[in-house]
Amino acid sequence: MAPSWENDDDRKDDAVSSETTALPSLPFEIIEEILSKLPVKFLMQLKSVCKSWESLISDPQFAIKHLRVSTTRHHLLTFTNFFSDELFVVVYPFSSVFTELTVAASRQLDFPLPVGNLSHYIIGSCHGIICFEINEHFVFLWNPFISKFMKLPSLANPKQNICYTAYGFGYVYDQFNDNYSYKVVAVNYIESDNNVSYYRYRPQLKVYTLGTNSWRMIQDFPYCIPLGLSSGRFISGTVNWLAYNNLFISLVIVSFDLENEFYQEITLPDYEVVIRPQVTLVVLRDCLSIIAESNTYVDVWLMDEYGNTESWTKLFRIPHGEPPAYITPLYLSEDDHVLMESRYVRQSKPQSELAIYNSRDSILKTTEIQKINCSMVHEVYQESLISPCSL
């Protein structure tokens, strides 16, 4: 008797089932390679697949490997700032920033501290860790994508009257051990007994290395970092501030080497224009950048080779709109599109908006995220698995 079609199908199903169960499992090294290329959001979900995956994704060495693979995975984060009843943290995927940066593309993150009357100020971020100043004397580190945070010991000394503190945050790469050492730098300006006006504040420079649980006093710091310019910019293993020398004669860049813990001066570019008193120091394309303003335009300067003052180059000029605004570039793409924040006053009310300026054809395009309350600040953020608690 000829076999029925039904029996043939059953045998085919059995064969497929047998082949499926016989498939070999992937070597763990290949699994690690695949996982290292995934976004943090997916990796946090995959930790629940099995114990070996959870152990791998939680491994600090895997976090470093993942960081190096995902160097282009950036986001734009916005935060409310200064004595807000609520702190809203909103993240926008950077892949949409230069195409369609809209509210619909965003998602909200939960800030891990109760805000209340806390003042909070972003010092900076690197390797997925955002560094905040809390109530002027505390530093708070947070990786929002893995929900890990820690608060550093207080800088306050009951015997000293700290007027204000300038901060910086960065890391040193240890080539021998292939890992990173993260440091927070604080320059305390303490009220001095000296009656000479330019010695009104006595600066103290302290460094906190994550994992040590204490601040260390380093050396004298004979510079005055203006209060409005007090966040240092991290680049090439250094933290950099705009500062005056101890006689308030000239404005310079003070660079603090995080590995050797010494500082040096870097001269500013020759602007060739009459500028406003406020000059801004930022980092664009992993280079130091100076934003110099006149009454009608903004010049963007880039130091192509860090520490080499001969490498200052004026990239382009952004004309002021109406009304005139203070412009802070946040990111510069390879095709010279600038994501920037523009702050201005209209009808006696402060306004802020995010815009994209194409420096090649001088076209300015505002995003849907505009007329932002001026208590909002922005940070370009690289996602990572690195936890401040495990350093």
mmCIF file of C-alpha atoms in Angstrom:
data_model
loop_
_atom_site.group_PDB
_atom_site.id
_atom_site.type_symbol
_atom_site.label_atom_id
_atom_site.label_comp_id
_atom_site.label_asym_id
_atom_site.label_seq_id
_atom_site.Cartn_x
_atom_site.Cartn_y
_atom_site.Cartn_z
ATOM 1 C CA MET A 1 0.000 0.000 0.000
ATOM 2 C CA ALA A 2 1.292 3.437 -0.895
ATOM 3 C CA PRO A 3 1.946 5.735 2.071
ATOM 4 C CA SER A 4 -0.542 8.556 2.587
ATOM 5 C CA TRP A 5 0.352 12.261 2.117
ATOM 6 C CA GLU A 6 -0.481 12.785 5.770
ATOM 7 C CA ASN A 7 2.154 10.297 6.850
ATOM 8 C CA ASP A 8 4.721 11.967 4.564
ATOM 9 C CA ASP A 9 3.973 15.351 6.139
ATOM 10 C CA ASP A 10 4.307 13.865 9.603
ATOM 11 C CA ARG A 11 7.688 12.418 8.691
ATOM 12 C CA LYS A 12 8.776 15.822 7.278
ATOM 13 C CA ASP A 13 7.699 17.563 10.476
ATOM 14 C CA ASP A 14 9.611 14.990 12.542
ATOM 15 C CA ALA A 15 12.698 15.549 10.388
ATOM 16 C CA VAL A 16 12.499 19.327 10.800
ATOM 17 C CA SER A 17 12.025 18.929 14.538
ATOM 18 C CA SER A 18 15.014 16.606 14.731
ATOM 19 C CA GLU A 19 17.174 18.999 12.743
ATOM 20 C CA THR A 20 16.080 21.922 14.929
ATOM 21 C CA THR A 21 16.991 20.228 18.176
ATOM 22 C CA ALA A 22 20.295 19.131 16.713
ATOM 23 C CA LEU A 23 21.438 22.676 15.913
ATOM 24 C CA PRO A 24 24.681 23.398 17.764
ATOM 25 C CA SER A 25 24.754 26.305 20.215
ATOM 26 C CA LEU A 26 26.860 29.342 19.354
ATOM 27 C CA PRO A 27 30.267 29.644 21.006
ATOM 28 C CA PHE A 28 30.112 32.067 23.918
ATOM 29 C CA GLU A 29 32.731 34.299 22.272
ATOM 30 C CA ILE A 30 30.409 34.865 19.303
ATOM 31 C CA ILE A 31 27.484 35.595 21.623
ATOM 32 C CA GLU A 32 29.670 38.177 23.379
ATOM 33 C CA GLU A 33 30.532 39.817 20.046
ATOM 34 C CA ILE A 34 26.872 40.015 19.059
ATOM 35 C CA LEU A 35 25.769 41.424 22.420
ATOM 36 C CA SER A 36 28.536 44.035 22.433
ATOM 37 C CA LYS A 37 26.979 45.624 19.343
ATOM 38 C CA LEU A 38 23.495 46.047 20.822
ATOM 39 C CA PRO A 39 22.057 49.212 22.412
ATOM 40 C CA VAL A 40 22.049 49.430 26.213
ATOM 41 C CA LYS A 41 18.242 49.364 26.334
ATOM 42 C CA PHE A 42 18.157 45.884 24.751
ATOM 43 C CA LEU A 43 21.057 44.599 26.858
ATOM 44 C CA MET A 44 19.274 45.533 30.076
ATOM 45 C CA GLN A 45 16.305 43.439 28.905
ATOM 46 C CA LEU A 46 18.520 40.515 27.815
ATOM 47 C CA LYS A 47 20.049 40.209 31.295
ATOM 48 C CA SER A 48 16.986 38.168 32.237
ATOM 49 C CA VAL A 49 17.531 35.535 29.498
ATOM 50 C CA CYS A 50 19.940 33.415 31.537
ATOM 51 C CA LYS A 51 22.519 33.706 34.312
ATOM 52 C CA SER A 52 25.499 33.573 31.963
ATOM 53 C CA TRP A 53 24.150 36.525 29.929
ATOM 54 C CA GLU A 54 23.388 38.482 33.092
ATOM 55 C CA SER A 55 26.915 37.835 34.353
ATOM 56 C CA LEU A 56 28.453 38.893 31.018
ATOM 57 C CA ILE A 57 26.408 42.102 30.633
ATOM 58 C CA SER A 58 27.186 43.061 34.255
ATOM 59 C CA ASP A 59 30.941 42.494 33.802
ATOM 60 C CA PRO A 60 32.925 45.808 33.892
ATOM 61 C CA GLN A 61 35.260 44.505 31.164
ATOM 62 C CA PHE A 62 32.302 43.822 28.890
ATOM 63 C CA ALA A 63 31.085 47.376 29.630
ATOM 64 C CA ILE A 64 34.416 48.740 28.348
ATOM 65 C CA LYS A 65 34.231 46.559 25.232
ATOM 66 C CA HIS A 66 30.664 47.692 24.576
ATOM 67 C CA LEU A 67 31.688 51.339 25.048
ATOM 68 C CA ARG A 68 34.399 51.065 22.392
ATOM 69 C CA VAL A 69 32.041 49.427 19.916
ATOM 70 C CA SER A 70 29.237 51.970 20.417
ATOM 71 C CA THR A 71 31.236 55.190 20.044
ATOM 72 C CA THR A 72 28.633 56.710 17.714
ATOM 73 C CA ARG A 73 25.582 55.840 19.815
ATOM 74 C CA HIS A 74 24.736 59.274 21.182
ATOM 75 C CA HIS A 75 21.614 60.942 22.529
ATOM 76 C CA LEU A 76 20.465 64.442 23.359
ATOM 77 C CA LEU A 77 19.327 64.767 26.974
ATOM 78 C CA THR A 78 17.422 67.760 28.370
ATOM 79 C CA PHE A 79 17.143 68.598 32.065
ATOM 80 C CA THR A 80 15.357 71.232 34.099
ATOM 81 C CA ASN A 81 17.793 73.231 36.195
ATOM 82 C CA PHE A 82 17.984 75.329 39.400
ATOM 83 C CA PHE A 83 15.355 74.908 42.129
ATOM 84 C CA SER A 84 12.611 73.268 40.059
ATOM 85 C CA ASP A 85 9.856 71.392 41.871
ATOM 86 C CA GLU A 86 10.271 68.565 39.381
ATOM 87 C CA LEU A 87 13.231 67.419 37.329
ATOM 88 C CA PHE A 88 12.208 66.181 33.904
ATOM 89 C CA VAL A 89 14.870 64.237 32.041
ATOM 90 C CA VAL A 90 14.011 63.684 28.389
ATOM 91 C CA VAL A 91 16.149 61.758 25.913
ATOM 92 C CA TYR A 92 16.100 62.139 22.137
ATOM 93 C CA PRO A 93 17.805 59.594 19.848
ATOM 94 C CA PHE A 94 20.724 61.304 18.156
ATOM 95 C CA SER A 95 19.985 59.514 14.898
ATOM 96 C CA SER A 96 16.999 61.847 14.494
ATOM 97 C CA VAL A 97 18.644 65.051 15.699
ATOM 98 C CA PHE A 98 19.655 66.312 12.263
ATOM 99 C CA THR A 99 16.592 64.945 10.479
ATOM 100 C CA GLU A 100 13.431 65.269 12.569
ATOM 101 C CA LEU A 101 14.091 66.190 16.184
ATOM 102 C CA THR A 102 10.553 66.145 17.545
ATOM 103 C CA VAL A 103 8.829 65.669 20.855
ATOM 104 C CA ALA A 104 7.284 62.444 19.497
ATOM 105 C CA ALA A 105 10.758 60.878 19.175
ATOM 106 C CA SER A 106 11.545 61.415 22.857
ATOM 107 C CA ARG A 107 11.159 59.368 26.006
ATOM 108 C CA GLN A 108 11.328 60.403 29.630
ATOM 109 C CA LEU A 109 13.808 59.059 32.188
ATOM 110 C CA ASP A 110 13.299 58.958 35.947
ATOM 111 C CA PHE A 111 15.745 61.029 37.989
ATOM 112 C CA PRO A 112 16.805 58.900 40.998
ATOM 113 C CA LEU A 113 16.835 61.668 43.643
ATOM 114 C CA PRO A 114 13.863 63.510 45.134
ATOM 115 C CA VAL A 115 14.268 67.046 43.836
ATOM 116 C CA GLY A 116 12.356 69.316 46.210
ATOM 117 C CA ASN A 117 14.468 72.439 46.742
ATOM 118 C CA LEU A 118 17.714 70.858 45.570
ATOM 119 C CA SER A 119 19.726 72.939 43.136
ATOM 120 C CA HIS A 120 21.318 70.811 40.426
ATOM 121 C CA TYR A 121 23.815 71.734 37.755
ATOM 122 C CA ILE A 122 25.371 69.547 35.088
ATOM 123 C CA ILE A 123 29.173 69.538 35.321
ATOM 124 C CA GLY A 124 29.640 67.296 32.301
ATOM 125 C CA SER A 125 29.470 63.710 31.118
ATOM 126 C CA CYS A 126 31.757 61.049 29.729
ATOM 127 C CA HIS A 127 31.405 57.316 29.029
ATOM 128 C CA GLY A 128 27.714 57.378 29.879
ATOM 129 C CA ILE A 129 28.160 58.895 33.356
ATOM 130 C CA ILE A 130 26.637 62.328 33.983
ATOM 131 C CA CYS A 131 28.221 64.421 36.733
ATOM 132 C CA PHE A 132 25.979 66.847 38.665
ATOM 133 C CA GLU A 133 26.644 69.460 41.292
ATOM 134 C CA ILE A 134 23.956 69.204 43.986
ATOM 135 C CA ASN A 135 23.300 72.084 46.398
ATOM 136 C CA GLU A 136 26.747 73.548 45.624
ATOM 137 C CA HIS A 137 28.771 71.189 47.844
ATOM 138 C CA PHE A 138 27.810 67.684 46.703
ATOM 139 C CA VAL A 139 28.654 65.802 43.523
ATOM 140 C CA PHE A 140 26.286 63.190 42.129
ATOM 141 C CA LEU A 141 27.146 60.676 39.377
ATOM 142 C CA TRP A 142 24.422 58.969 37.358
ATOM 143 C CA ASN A 143 24.219 56.588 34.408
ATOM 144 C CA PRO A 144 20.573 57.041 33.361
ATOM 145 C CA PHE A 145 20.507 54.142 30.890
ATOM 146 C CA ILE A 146 21.340 51.519 33.528
ATOM 147 C CA SER A 147 19.781 53.388 36.498
ATOM 148 C CA LYS A 148 22.974 53.397 38.586
ATOM 149 C CA PHE A 149 24.089 56.373 40.661
ATOM 150 C CA MET A 150 26.273 57.441 43.586
ATOM 151 C CA LYS A 151 26.820 60.570 45.665
ATOM 152 C CA LEU A 152 30.357 61.662 46.561
ATOM 153 C CA PRO A 153 31.373 62.894 50.038
ATOM 154 C CA SER A 154 30.661 66.539 50.766
ATOM 155 C CA LEU A 155 33.238 69.204 49.958
ATOM 156 C CA ALA A 156 31.940 71.497 52.673
ATOM 157 C CA ASN A 157 34.208 72.377 55.596
ATOM 158 C CA PRO A 158 32.443 73.955 58.603
ATOM 159 C CA LYS A 159 35.565 76.060 59.318
ATOM 160 C CA GLN A 160 35.657 77.552 55.817
ATOM 161 C CA ASN A 161 33.241 79.793 53.965
ATOM 162 C CA ILE A 162 33.143 78.389 50.404
ATOM 163 C CA CYS A 163 31.754 81.088 48.107
ATOM 164 C CA TYR A 164 31.509 78.914 45.001
ATOM 165 C CA THR A 165 33.124 75.880 43.385
ATOM 166 C CA ALA A 166 34.257 75.220 39.816
ATOM 167 C CA TYR A 167 34.118 71.568 38.763
ATOM 168 C CA GLY A 168 35.403 69.241 36.101
ATOM 169 C CA PHE A 169 34.867 65.551 35.335
ATOM 170 C CA GLY A 170 36.907 63.194 33.178
ATOM 171 C CA TYR A 171 39.049 60.090 33.056
ATOM 172 C CA VAL A 172 42.577 58.751 32.636
ATOM 173 C CA TYR A 173 43.228 55.698 30.490
ATOM 174 C CA ASP A 174 45.493 53.069 32.084
ATOM 175 C CA GLN A 175 47.224 51.427 29.124
ATOM 176 C CA PHE A 176 48.890 48.740 31.237
ATOM 177 C CA ASN A 177 45.641 47.442 32.783
ATOM 178 C CA ASP A 178 43.398 48.488 29.862
ATOM 179 C CA ASN A 179 40.888 50.344 32.027
ATOM 180 C CA TYR A 180 39.812 53.857 32.984
ATOM 181 C CA SER A 181 40.233 55.889 36.159
ATOM 182 C CA TYR A 182 37.501 58.511 36.603
ATOM 183 C CA LYS A 183 38.168 61.757 38.470
ATOM 184 C CA VAL A 184 36.153 64.740 39.661
ATOM 185 C CA VAL A 185 38.058 68.014 40.086
ATOM 186 C CA ALA A 186 36.804 70.791 42.373
ATOM 187 C CA VAL A 187 38.262 74.285 42.709
ATOM 188 C CA ASN A 188 36.820 75.794 45.898
ATOM 189 C CA TYR A 189 36.875 79.575 46.124
ATOM 190 C CA ILE A 190 37.064 80.362 49.844
ATOM 191 C CA GLU A 191 36.627 83.828 51.279
ATOM 192 C CA SER A 192 40.033 85.224 52.153
ATOM 193 C CA ASP A 193 41.099 87.474 55.014
ATOM 194 C CA ASN A 194 43.323 89.423 52.621
ATOM 195 C CA ASN A 195 41.980 92.921 51.986
ATOM 196 C CA VAL A 196 43.479 93.206 48.489
ATOM 197 C CA SER A 197 40.519 93.082 46.100
ATOM 198 C CA TYR A 198 41.866 90.542 43.610
ATOM 199 C CA TYR A 199 42.753 88.166 46.462
ATOM 200 C CA ARG A 200 39.222 88.225 47.828
ATOM 201 C CA TYR A 201 38.905 84.477 47.179
ATOM 202 C CA ARG A 202 41.519 81.863 48.003
ATOM 203 C CA PRO A 203 41.252 78.891 45.620
ATOM 204 C CA GLN A 204 41.755 75.286 46.752
ATOM 205 C CA LEU A 205 42.042 72.508 44.179
ATOM 206 C CA LYS A 206 40.807 69.058 45.198
ATOM 207 C CA VAL A 207 40.532 65.778 43.296
ATOM 208 C CA TYR A 208 38.269 62.787 43.911
ATOM 209 C CA THR A 209 39.253 59.514 42.221
ATOM 210 C CA LEU A 210 36.307 57.123 42.004
ATOM 211 C CA GLY A 211 36.918 54.137 44.240
ATOM 212 C CA THR A 212 38.888 56.041 46.902
ATOM 213 C CA ASN A 213 35.969 57.567 48.869
ATOM 214 C CA SER A 214 37.833 60.793 49.710
ATOM 215 C CA TRP A 215 38.863 64.171 48.314
ATOM 216 C CA ARG A 216 42.581 65.010 48.051
ATOM 217 C CA MET A 217 44.055 68.498 48.225
ATOM 218 C CA ILE A 218 46.425 68.964 45.274
ATOM 219 C CA GLN A 219 48.120 72.360 45.005
ATOM 220 C CA ASP A 220 47.620 76.091 44.782
ATOM 221 C CA PHE A 221 45.536 77.276 41.874
ATOM 222 C CA PRO A 222 46.395 80.911 41.049
ATOM 223 C CA TYR A 223 43.480 81.513 38.680
ATOM 224 C CA CYS A 224 39.991 82.911 38.997
ATOM 225 C CA ILE A 225 37.356 80.908 37.154
ATOM 226 C CA PRO A 226 34.319 83.186 36.668
ATOM 227 C CA LEU A 227 31.164 81.850 38.261
ATOM 228 C CA GLY A 228 29.278 81.635 34.958
ATOM 229 C CA LEU A 229 32.114 79.621 33.352
ATOM 230 C CA SER A 230 32.662 77.177 36.187
ATOM 231 C CA SER A 231 32.093 73.863 34.338
ATOM 232 C CA GLY A 232 35.343 72.456 33.021
ATOM 233 C CA ARG A 233 35.517 70.858 29.564
ATOM 234 C CA PHE A 234 37.097 67.411 29.324
ATOM 235 C CA ILE A 235 39.363 66.610 26.390
ATOM 236 C CA SER A 236 42.488 64.435 25.901
ATOM 237 C CA GLY A 237 42.850 63.509 29.574
ATOM 238 C CA THR A 238 42.526 67.127 30.771
ATOM 239 C CA VAL A 239 39.873 69.384 32.291
ATOM 240 C CA ASN A 240 39.854 72.915 30.859
ATOM 241 C CA TRP A 241 38.357 76.169 32.158
ATOM 242 C CA LEU A 242 38.275 79.753 30.977
ATOM 243 C CA ALA A 243 39.932 81.727 33.773
ATOM 244 C CA TYR A 244 41.707 84.960 34.688
ATOM 245 C CA ASN A 245 45.206 84.992 36.114
ATOM 246 C CA ASN A 246 45.643 86.198 39.690
ATOM 247 C CA LEU A 247 45.887 89.852 38.585
ATOM 248 C CA PHE A 248 42.765 89.646 36.387
ATOM 249 C CA ILE A 249 44.777 90.937 33.442
ATOM 250 C CA SER A 250 43.894 88.416 30.758
ATOM 251 C CA LEU A 251 41.516 85.548 30.078
ATOM 252 C CA VAL A 252 43.226 82.233 29.312
ATOM 253 C CA ILE A 253 42.378 78.536 29.157
ATOM 254 C CA VAL A 254 43.660 76.675 32.213
ATOM 255 C CA SER A 255 44.246 72.991 31.472
ATOM 256 C CA PHE A 256 44.473 70.498 34.349
ATOM 257 C CA ASP A 257 46.176 67.191 33.483
ATOM 258 C CA LEU A 258 44.191 64.432 35.246
ATOM 259 C CA GLU A 259 46.985 61.841 35.147
ATOM 260 C CA ASN A 260 49.915 63.932 36.388
ATOM 261 C CA GLU A 261 47.705 66.433 38.284
ATOM 262 C CA PHE A 262 49.330 69.677 37.173
ATOM 263 C CA TYR A 263 47.994 72.638 35.216
ATOM 264 C CA GLN A 264 49.181 74.814 32.360
ATOM 265 C CA GLU A 265 47.933 77.818 30.396
ATOM 266 C CA ILE A 266 46.674 77.736 26.813
ATOM 267 C CA THR A 267 46.303 81.047 25.007
ATOM 268 C CA LEU A 268 43.080 81.918 23.246
ATOM 269 C CA PRO A 269 42.885 82.484 19.488
ATOM 270 C CA ASP A 270 43.318 85.944 17.982
ATOM 271 C CA TYR A 271 39.677 86.867 17.456
ATOM 272 C CA GLU A 272 40.319 89.917 15.265
ATOM 273 C CA VAL A 273 36.927 91.309 16.343
ATOM 274 C CA VAL A 274 35.542 93.321 19.216
ATOM 275 C CA ILE A 275 33.752 90.669 21.233
ATOM 276 C CA ARG A 276 31.327 90.646 24.094
ATOM 277 C CA PRO A 277 32.810 90.034 27.545
ATOM 278 C CA GLN A 278 31.318 86.521 27.558
ATOM 279 C CA VAL A 279 33.390 83.951 25.685
ATOM 280 C CA THR A 280 32.316 80.316 25.767
ATOM 281 C CA LEU A 281 34.513 77.208 25.907
ATOM 282 C CA VAL A 282 33.000 74.001 24.509
ATOM 283 C CA VAL A 283 34.124 70.707 22.959
ATOM 284 C CA LEU A 284 33.240 70.023 19.319
ATOM 285 C CA ARG A 285 34.477 67.046 17.270
ATOM 286 C CA ASP A 286 36.592 65.996 20.265
ATOM 287 C CA CYS A 287 38.494 69.303 20.072
ATOM 288 C CA LEU A 288 38.540 72.408 22.255
ATOM 289 C CA SER A 289 36.382 75.123 20.759
ATOM 290 C CA ILE A 290 35.941 78.826 21.524
ATOM 291 C CA ILE A 291 32.688 80.621 20.779
ATOM 292 C CA ALA A 292 33.424 84.345 20.367
ATOM 293 C CA GLU A 293 30.577 86.822 19.931
ATOM 294 C CA SER A 294 30.349 90.279 18.411
ATOM 295 C CA ASN A 295 27.180 92.345 18.273
ATOM 296 C CA THR A 296 26.197 90.915 14.901
ATOM 297 C CA TYR A 297 27.697 87.439 14.628
ATOM 298 C CA VAL A 298 29.287 84.487 16.416
ATOM 299 C CA ASP A 299 32.648 83.011 15.419
ATOM 300 C CA VAL A 300 33.348 79.321 16.072
ATOM 301 C CA TRP A 301 37.036 78.462 16.615
ATOM 302 C CA LEU A 302 38.531 74.969 16.859
ATOM 303 C CA MET A 303 41.905 73.826 18.216
ATOM 304 C CA ASP A 304 42.748 71.053 15.738
ATOM 305 C CA GLU A 305 45.672 69.713 17.818
ATOM 306 C CA TYR A 306 45.167 69.858 21.556
ATOM 307 C CA GLY A 307 47.697 72.108 23.306
ATOM 308 C CA ASN A 308 49.078 73.537 20.056
ATOM 309 C CA THR A 309 47.983 77.192 19.988
ATOM 310 C CA GLU A 310 49.137 77.457 16.376
ATOM 311 C CA SER A 311 46.333 75.064 15.421
ATOM 312 C CA TRP A 312 43.477 77.452 16.310
ATOM 313 C CA THR A 313 41.257 77.662 13.227
ATOM 314 C CA LYS A 314 38.133 79.735 12.653
ATOM 315 C CA LEU A 315 35.621 77.252 11.269
ATOM 316 C CA PHE A 316 32.707 79.510 10.378
ATOM 317 C CA ARG A 317 30.601 82.495 11.378
ATOM 318 C CA ILE A 318 26.949 82.381 12.501
ATOM 319 C CA PRO A 319 25.033 85.655 12.006
ATOM 320 C CA HIS A 320 22.799 86.859 14.821
ATOM 321 C CA GLY A 321 19.085 86.739 14.173
ATOM 322 C CA GLU A 322 16.452 89.082 15.501
ATOM 323 C CA PRO A 323 16.359 89.446 18.442
ATOM 324 C CA PRO A 324 20.100 88.839 19.059
ATOM 325 C CA ALA A 325 20.774 85.641 21.001
ATOM 326 C CA TYR A 326 23.505 83.956 22.985
ATOM 327 C CA ILE A 327 24.442 80.830 21.077
ATOM 328 C CA THR A 328 25.909 77.664 22.559
ATOM 329 C CA PRO A 329 26.856 74.921 20.066
ATOM 330 C CA LEU A 330 26.156 71.437 21.438
ATOM 331 C CA TYR A 331 27.376 69.246 18.590
ATOM 332 C CA LEU A 332 29.109 69.656 15.237
ATOM 333 C CA SER A 333 28.568 66.981 12.593
ATOM 334 C CA GLU A 334 31.145 65.949 10.013
ATOM 335 C CA ASP A 335 29.201 67.799 7.309
ATOM 336 C CA ASP A 336 29.318 71.042 9.354
ATOM 337 C CA HIS A 337 25.759 71.032 10.697
ATOM 338 C CA VAL A 338 25.657 72.622 14.156
ATOM 339 C CA LEU A 339 23.125 71.614 16.791
ATOM 340 C CA MET A 340 22.930 74.664 19.029
ATOM 341 C CA GLU A 341 20.959 76.261 21.800
ATOM 342 C CA SER A 342 19.888 79.856 21.262
ATOM 343 C CA ARG A 343 18.860 82.023 24.232
ATOM 344 C CA TYR A 344 17.276 85.435 23.796
ATOM 345 C CA VAL A 345 14.778 87.865 25.329
ATOM 346 C CA ARG A 346 11.490 88.631 23.617
ATOM 347 C CA GLN A 347 8.902 90.974 25.123
ATOM 348 C CA SER A 348 10.885 91.017 28.360
ATOM 349 C CA LYS A 349 10.637 87.221 28.661
ATOM 350 C CA PRO A 350 13.619 84.844 28.387
ATOM 351 C CA GLN A 351 13.260 82.309 25.590
ATOM 352 C CA SER A 352 15.316 79.356 24.452
ATOM 353 C CA GLU A 353 15.198 77.130 21.403
ATOM 354 C CA LEU A 354 17.172 74.370 19.768
ATOM 355 C CA ALA A 355 18.207 74.939 16.189
ATOM 356 C CA ILE A 356 20.365 73.372 13.489
ATOM 357 C CA TYR A 357 22.649 75.629 11.465
ATOM 358 C CA ASN A 358 24.096 74.468 8.157
ATOM 359 C CA SER A 359 27.358 76.420 7.997
ATOM 360 C CA ARG A 360 27.972 75.480 4.354
ATOM 361 C CA ASP A 361 24.885 77.217 2.977
ATOM 362 C CA SER A 362 24.048 79.443 6.012
ATOM 363 C CA ILE A 363 20.598 77.918 6.563
ATOM 364 C CA LEU A 364 19.136 77.968 10.073
ATOM 365 C CA LYS A 365 16.388 75.478 10.914
ATOM 366 C CA THR A 366 14.578 75.414 14.237
ATOM 367 C CA THR A 367 13.355 72.150 15.717
ATOM 368 C CA GLU A 368 9.959 71.388 17.171
ATOM 369 C CA ILE A 369 11.593 71.619 20.601
ATOM 370 C CA GLN A 370 11.628 75.399 20.797
ATOM 371 C CA LYS A 371 10.668 78.203 23.143
ATOM 372 C CA ILE A 372 11.945 75.991 25.922
ATOM 373 C CA ASN A 373 11.700 77.274 29.460
ATOM 374 C CA CYS A 374 15.130 78.682 30.309
ATOM 375 C CA SER A 375 15.426 76.337 33.263
ATOM 376 C CA MET A 376 16.175 73.592 30.726
ATOM 377 C CA VAL A 377 19.751 72.567 29.939
ATOM 378 C CA HIS A 378 21.044 70.103 27.377
ATOM 379 C CA GLU A 379 23.751 67.470 27.271
ATOM 380 C CA VAL A 380 25.034 65.348 24.387
ATOM 381 C CA TYR A 381 25.327 61.904 25.936
ATOM 382 C CA GLN A 382 27.008 58.646 24.897
ATOM 383 C CA GLU A 383 25.157 55.606 26.211
ATOM 384 C CA SER A 384 27.128 52.955 28.089
ATOM 385 C CA LEU A 385 26.958 50.100 30.602
ATOM 386 C CA ILE A 386 29.585 51.667 32.873
ATOM 387 C CA SER A 387 28.352 52.013 36.433
ATOM 388 C CA PRO A 388 29.740 54.712 38.761
ATOM 389 C CA CYS A 389 29.088 52.305 41.650
ATOM 390 C CA SER A 390 31.539 49.645 40.409
ATOM 391 C CA LEU A 391 34.535 51.921 39.780
#
